[in-house]
Amino acid sequence: MKTHFLDITSEEHFNFDVFSITCNESIYRVINSVNENLNIDLQLSELLDYTHTEGEDFYFPVYSFKLIELNIELNLLPNETSLQPNKIKPKEDTFDLFAGEVQQTTKLLPELDTTDFLLLIKGENRYLYNHTILKALEDISLFTSTKEIFMDDLKDKKSRSSLLF
């Protein structure tokens, strides 16, 4: 009997393009700069739920804008976020300098350790506007660097699938 395997790592599932943004500013300044340069209005659309291997929950905010006339959707999200605890513990009155929890963070794409933000472009016509969007991002003086990320270059298949939302 023949055995068939479902290939969910196929490149056809990645029907979007990704730009890497390196910037030491807050996400609000990045959103403002992208909105001004691309003449769009990114808004918080969802929280991407990411469960770490130890079971902790992390949420990545996704800011979206749809250009209906061009059939393009832009999504901006940070590459790093903080742990969202399940419940809040009451503070104890201690004078221990090192008491308390250490803030935990995780990266959506750990391979891209210098990337601070990711801009995903979805839609059938995205190929026509990639270069224009990249040039507009490169013109933002707030950004240290901007480059296109190709899915073939990412070796970790699990982290690649984190971008499927």
mmCIF file of C-alpha atoms in Angstrom:
data_model
loop_
_atom_site.group_PDB
_atom_site.id
_atom_site.type_symbol
_atom_site.label_atom_id
_atom_site.label_comp_id
_atom_site.label_asym_id
_atom_site.label_seq_id
_atom_site.Cartn_x
_atom_site.Cartn_y
_atom_site.Cartn_z
ATOM 1 C CA MET A 1 0.000 0.000 0.000
ATOM 2 C CA LYS A 2 1.257 3.456 -0.922
ATOM 3 C CA THR A 3 1.850 6.013 1.808
ATOM 4 C CA HIS A 4 1.080 9.684 1.150
ATOM 5 C CA PHE A 5 2.321 12.598 3.207
ATOM 6 C CA LEU A 6 0.801 16.045 3.432
ATOM 7 C CA ASP A 7 3.427 18.687 2.740
ATOM 8 C CA ILE A 8 2.470 21.746 4.793
ATOM 9 C CA THR A 9 5.918 23.264 4.348
ATOM 10 C CA SER A 10 5.331 23.927 0.677
ATOM 11 C CA GLU A 11 6.048 27.449 -0.507
ATOM 12 C CA GLU A 12 2.561 27.810 -1.988
ATOM 13 C CA HIS A 13 1.168 28.502 1.500
ATOM 14 C CA PHE A 14 3.363 31.585 1.825
ATOM 15 C CA ASN A 15 1.351 33.838 -0.460
ATOM 16 C CA PHE A 16 2.802 37.013 0.983
ATOM 17 C CA ASP A 17 6.046 38.970 0.962
ATOM 18 C CA VAL A 18 7.957 40.006 4.074
ATOM 19 C CA PHE A 19 10.077 43.064 4.774
ATOM 20 C CA SER A 20 12.395 43.244 7.764
ATOM 21 C CA ILE A 21 12.649 46.567 9.615
ATOM 22 C CA THR A 22 15.405 47.349 12.094
ATOM 23 C CA CYS A 23 14.558 50.271 14.356
ATOM 24 C CA ASN A 24 15.098 51.119 18.023
ATOM 25 C CA GLU A 25 11.862 53.116 18.320
ATOM 26 C CA SER A 26 8.500 52.102 19.764
ATOM 27 C CA ILE A 27 5.915 50.412 17.607
ATOM 28 C CA TYR A 28 3.773 53.558 17.716
ATOM 29 C CA ARG A 29 6.502 55.689 16.119
ATOM 30 C CA VAL A 30 7.092 52.983 13.515
ATOM 31 C CA ILE A 31 3.366 52.834 12.693
ATOM 32 C CA ASN A 32 3.210 56.614 12.432
ATOM 33 C CA SER A 33 6.208 56.723 10.062
ATOM 34 C CA VAL A 34 4.890 53.905 7.873
ATOM 35 C CA ASN A 35 1.446 55.525 7.746
ATOM 36 C CA GLU A 36 2.920 58.871 6.664
ATOM 37 C CA ASN A 37 5.294 57.476 4.018
ATOM 38 C CA LEU A 38 2.853 54.990 2.481
ATOM 39 C CA ASN A 39 -0.232 57.201 2.955
ATOM 40 C CA ILE A 40 -2.123 54.449 4.791
ATOM 41 C CA ASP A 41 -3.757 54.011 8.205
ATOM 42 C CA LEU A 42 -2.501 50.918 10.045
ATOM 43 C CA GLN A 43 -4.864 49.886 12.859
ATOM 44 C CA LEU A 44 -4.658 47.138 15.489
ATOM 45 C CA SER A 45 -6.575 44.231 13.985
ATOM 46 C CA GLU A 46 -5.697 41.202 16.112
ATOM 47 C CA LEU A 47 -3.391 39.671 18.671
ATOM 48 C CA LEU A 48 -1.442 36.754 17.234
ATOM 49 C CA ASP A 49 -1.408 34.047 19.916
ATOM 50 C CA TYR A 50 1.943 32.304 20.166
ATOM 51 C CA THR A 51 2.445 29.523 22.713
ATOM 52 C CA HIS A 52 6.079 28.919 23.627
ATOM 53 C CA THR A 53 7.503 25.407 24.068
ATOM 54 C CA GLU A 54 7.275 25.728 27.856
ATOM 55 C CA GLY A 55 3.576 26.570 27.574
ATOM 56 C CA GLU A 56 3.779 30.329 28.180
ATOM 57 C CA ASP A 57 1.482 32.572 26.159
ATOM 58 C CA PHE A 58 2.845 35.430 24.101
ATOM 59 C CA TYR A 59 0.751 37.818 22.015
ATOM 60 C CA PHE A 60 2.058 39.679 18.983
ATOM 61 C CA PRO A 61 -0.068 42.709 18.026
ATOM 62 C CA VAL A 62 -0.878 42.819 14.305
ATOM 63 C CA TYR A 63 -1.589 46.207 12.714
ATOM 64 C CA SER A 64 -3.359 45.996 9.351
ATOM 65 C CA PHE A 65 -4.537 48.109 6.468
ATOM 66 C CA LYS A 66 -6.307 46.991 3.284
ATOM 67 C CA LEU A 67 -5.866 48.856 0.033
ATOM 68 C CA ILE A 68 -9.047 47.615 -1.607
ATOM 69 C CA GLU A 69 -8.497 49.432 -4.903
ATOM 70 C CA LEU A 70 -5.044 47.791 -5.283
ATOM 71 C CA ASN A 71 -6.075 44.426 -3.778
ATOM 72 C CA ILE A 72 -3.249 44.565 -1.201
ATOM 73 C CA GLU A 73 -3.211 44.050 2.558
ATOM 74 C CA LEU A 74 -0.349 45.350 4.726
ATOM 75 C CA ASN A 75 0.357 43.849 8.153
ATOM 76 C CA LEU A 76 2.938 45.227 10.590
ATOM 77 C CA LEU A 77 3.968 43.284 13.686
ATOM 78 C CA PRO A 78 6.878 43.308 16.108
ATOM 79 C CA ASN A 79 9.381 40.476 15.967
ATOM 80 C CA GLU A 80 9.664 40.426 19.767
ATOM 81 C CA THR A 81 7.041 40.544 22.508
ATOM 82 C CA SER A 82 6.716 40.009 26.255
ATOM 83 C CA LEU A 83 5.155 37.162 28.216
ATOM 84 C CA GLN A 84 1.493 37.607 29.080
ATOM 85 C CA PRO A 85 0.999 36.018 32.518
ATOM 86 C CA ASN A 86 -2.179 34.018 33.089
ATOM 87 C CA LYS A 87 -2.951 35.682 36.394
ATOM 88 C CA ILE A 88 -1.628 38.623 38.323
ATOM 89 C CA LYS A 89 0.088 37.760 41.586
ATOM 90 C CA PRO A 90 -0.262 40.201 44.467
ATOM 91 C CA LYS A 91 2.936 42.034 45.354
ATOM 92 C CA GLU A 92 4.572 41.126 48.591
ATOM 93 C CA ASP A 93 5.993 43.827 50.805
ATOM 94 C CA THR A 94 9.628 42.811 50.870
ATOM 95 C CA PHE A 95 12.763 44.834 50.746
ATOM 96 C CA ASP A 96 14.606 42.315 48.585
ATOM 97 C CA LEU A 97 16.239 44.100 45.670
ATOM 98 C CA PHE A 98 16.171 40.980 43.500
ATOM 99 C CA ALA A 99 12.653 39.795 44.389
ATOM 100 C CA GLY A 100 10.050 39.451 41.666
ATOM 101 C CA GLU A 101 9.906 37.919 38.270
ATOM 102 C CA VAL A 102 12.218 38.588 35.366
ATOM 103 C CA GLN A 103 10.443 39.802 32.244
ATOM 104 C CA GLN A 104 10.476 37.114 29.587
ATOM 105 C CA THR A 105 10.418 37.889 25.884
ATOM 106 C CA THR A 106 10.362 35.780 22.757
ATOM 107 C CA LYS A 107 10.918 36.359 19.059
ATOM 108 C CA LEU A 108 8.467 35.335 16.391
ATOM 109 C CA LEU A 109 11.349 34.629 13.985
ATOM 110 C CA PRO A 110 14.403 33.865 16.157
ATOM 111 C CA GLU A 111 16.591 33.537 13.056
ATOM 112 C CA LEU A 112 16.129 37.236 12.405
ATOM 113 C CA ASP A 113 17.686 38.386 15.657
ATOM 114 C CA THR A 114 18.417 41.924 14.394
ATOM 115 C CA THR A 115 14.894 42.431 12.991
ATOM 116 C CA ASP A 116 12.620 44.541 15.186
ATOM 117 C CA PHE A 117 9.481 44.648 13.005
ATOM 118 C CA LEU A 118 8.015 42.693 10.113
ATOM 119 C CA LEU A 119 5.844 44.097 7.337
ATOM 120 C CA LEU A 120 3.834 41.455 5.481
ATOM 121 C CA ILE A 121 2.256 42.257 2.137
ATOM 122 C CA LYS A 122 -0.616 40.038 1.014
ATOM 123 C CA GLY A 123 -2.735 40.092 -2.118
ATOM 124 C CA GLU A 124 -2.699 39.124 -5.755
ATOM 125 C CA ASN A 125 -1.138 42.414 -6.905
ATOM 126 C CA ARG A 126 1.621 42.580 -4.296
ATOM 127 C CA TYR A 127 4.294 41.853 -6.917
ATOM 128 C CA LEU A 128 3.451 45.084 -8.721
ATOM 129 C CA TYR A 129 4.044 47.241 -5.633
ATOM 130 C CA ASN A 130 6.860 45.482 -3.714
ATOM 131 C CA HIS A 131 9.612 47.689 -5.040
ATOM 132 C CA THR A 132 7.621 50.882 -4.430
ATOM 133 C CA ILE A 133 6.857 49.863 -0.838
ATOM 134 C CA LEU A 134 10.479 48.890 -0.189
ATOM 135 C CA LYS A 135 11.731 52.257 -1.526
ATOM 136 C CA ALA A 136 9.211 54.117 0.656
ATOM 137 C CA LEU A 137 10.364 52.165 3.722
ATOM 138 C CA GLU A 138 14.021 52.861 2.919
ATOM 139 C CA ASP A 139 13.231 56.596 2.838
ATOM 140 C CA ILE A 140 12.134 56.567 6.489
ATOM 141 C CA SER A 141 15.052 58.029 8.442
ATOM 142 C CA LEU A 142 13.808 56.400 11.658
ATOM 143 C CA PHE A 143 14.735 52.940 10.332
ATOM 144 C CA THR A 144 18.286 51.646 10.627
ATOM 145 C CA SER A 145 17.772 49.109 7.846
ATOM 146 C CA THR A 146 15.017 47.674 5.688
ATOM 147 C CA LYS A 147 15.252 44.593 3.490
ATOM 148 C CA GLU A 148 13.109 41.926 1.895
ATOM 149 C CA ILE A 149 13.065 38.502 3.543
ATOM 150 C CA PHE A 150 12.645 35.445 1.333
ATOM 151 C CA MET A 151 10.937 32.395 2.846
ATOM 152 C CA ASP A 152 13.537 30.094 1.264
ATOM 153 C CA ASP A 153 16.262 31.801 3.320
ATOM 154 C CA LEU A 154 14.593 30.935 6.648
ATOM 155 C CA LYS A 155 15.838 27.545 7.756
ATOM 156 C CA ASP A 156 13.535 27.034 10.747
ATOM 157 C CA LYS A 157 10.280 25.688 9.288
ATOM 158 C CA LYS A 158 8.403 26.096 12.571
ATOM 159 C CA SER A 159 9.174 29.797 12.757
ATOM 160 C CA ARG A 160 8.172 30.248 9.115
ATOM 161 C CA SER A 161 4.750 28.802 9.873
ATOM 162 C CA SER A 162 4.299 31.451 12.600
ATOM 163 C CA LEU A 163 3.717 33.973 9.834
ATOM 164 C CA LEU A 164 0.677 32.083 8.541
ATOM 165 C CA PHE A 165 -2.282 33.945 10.005
#
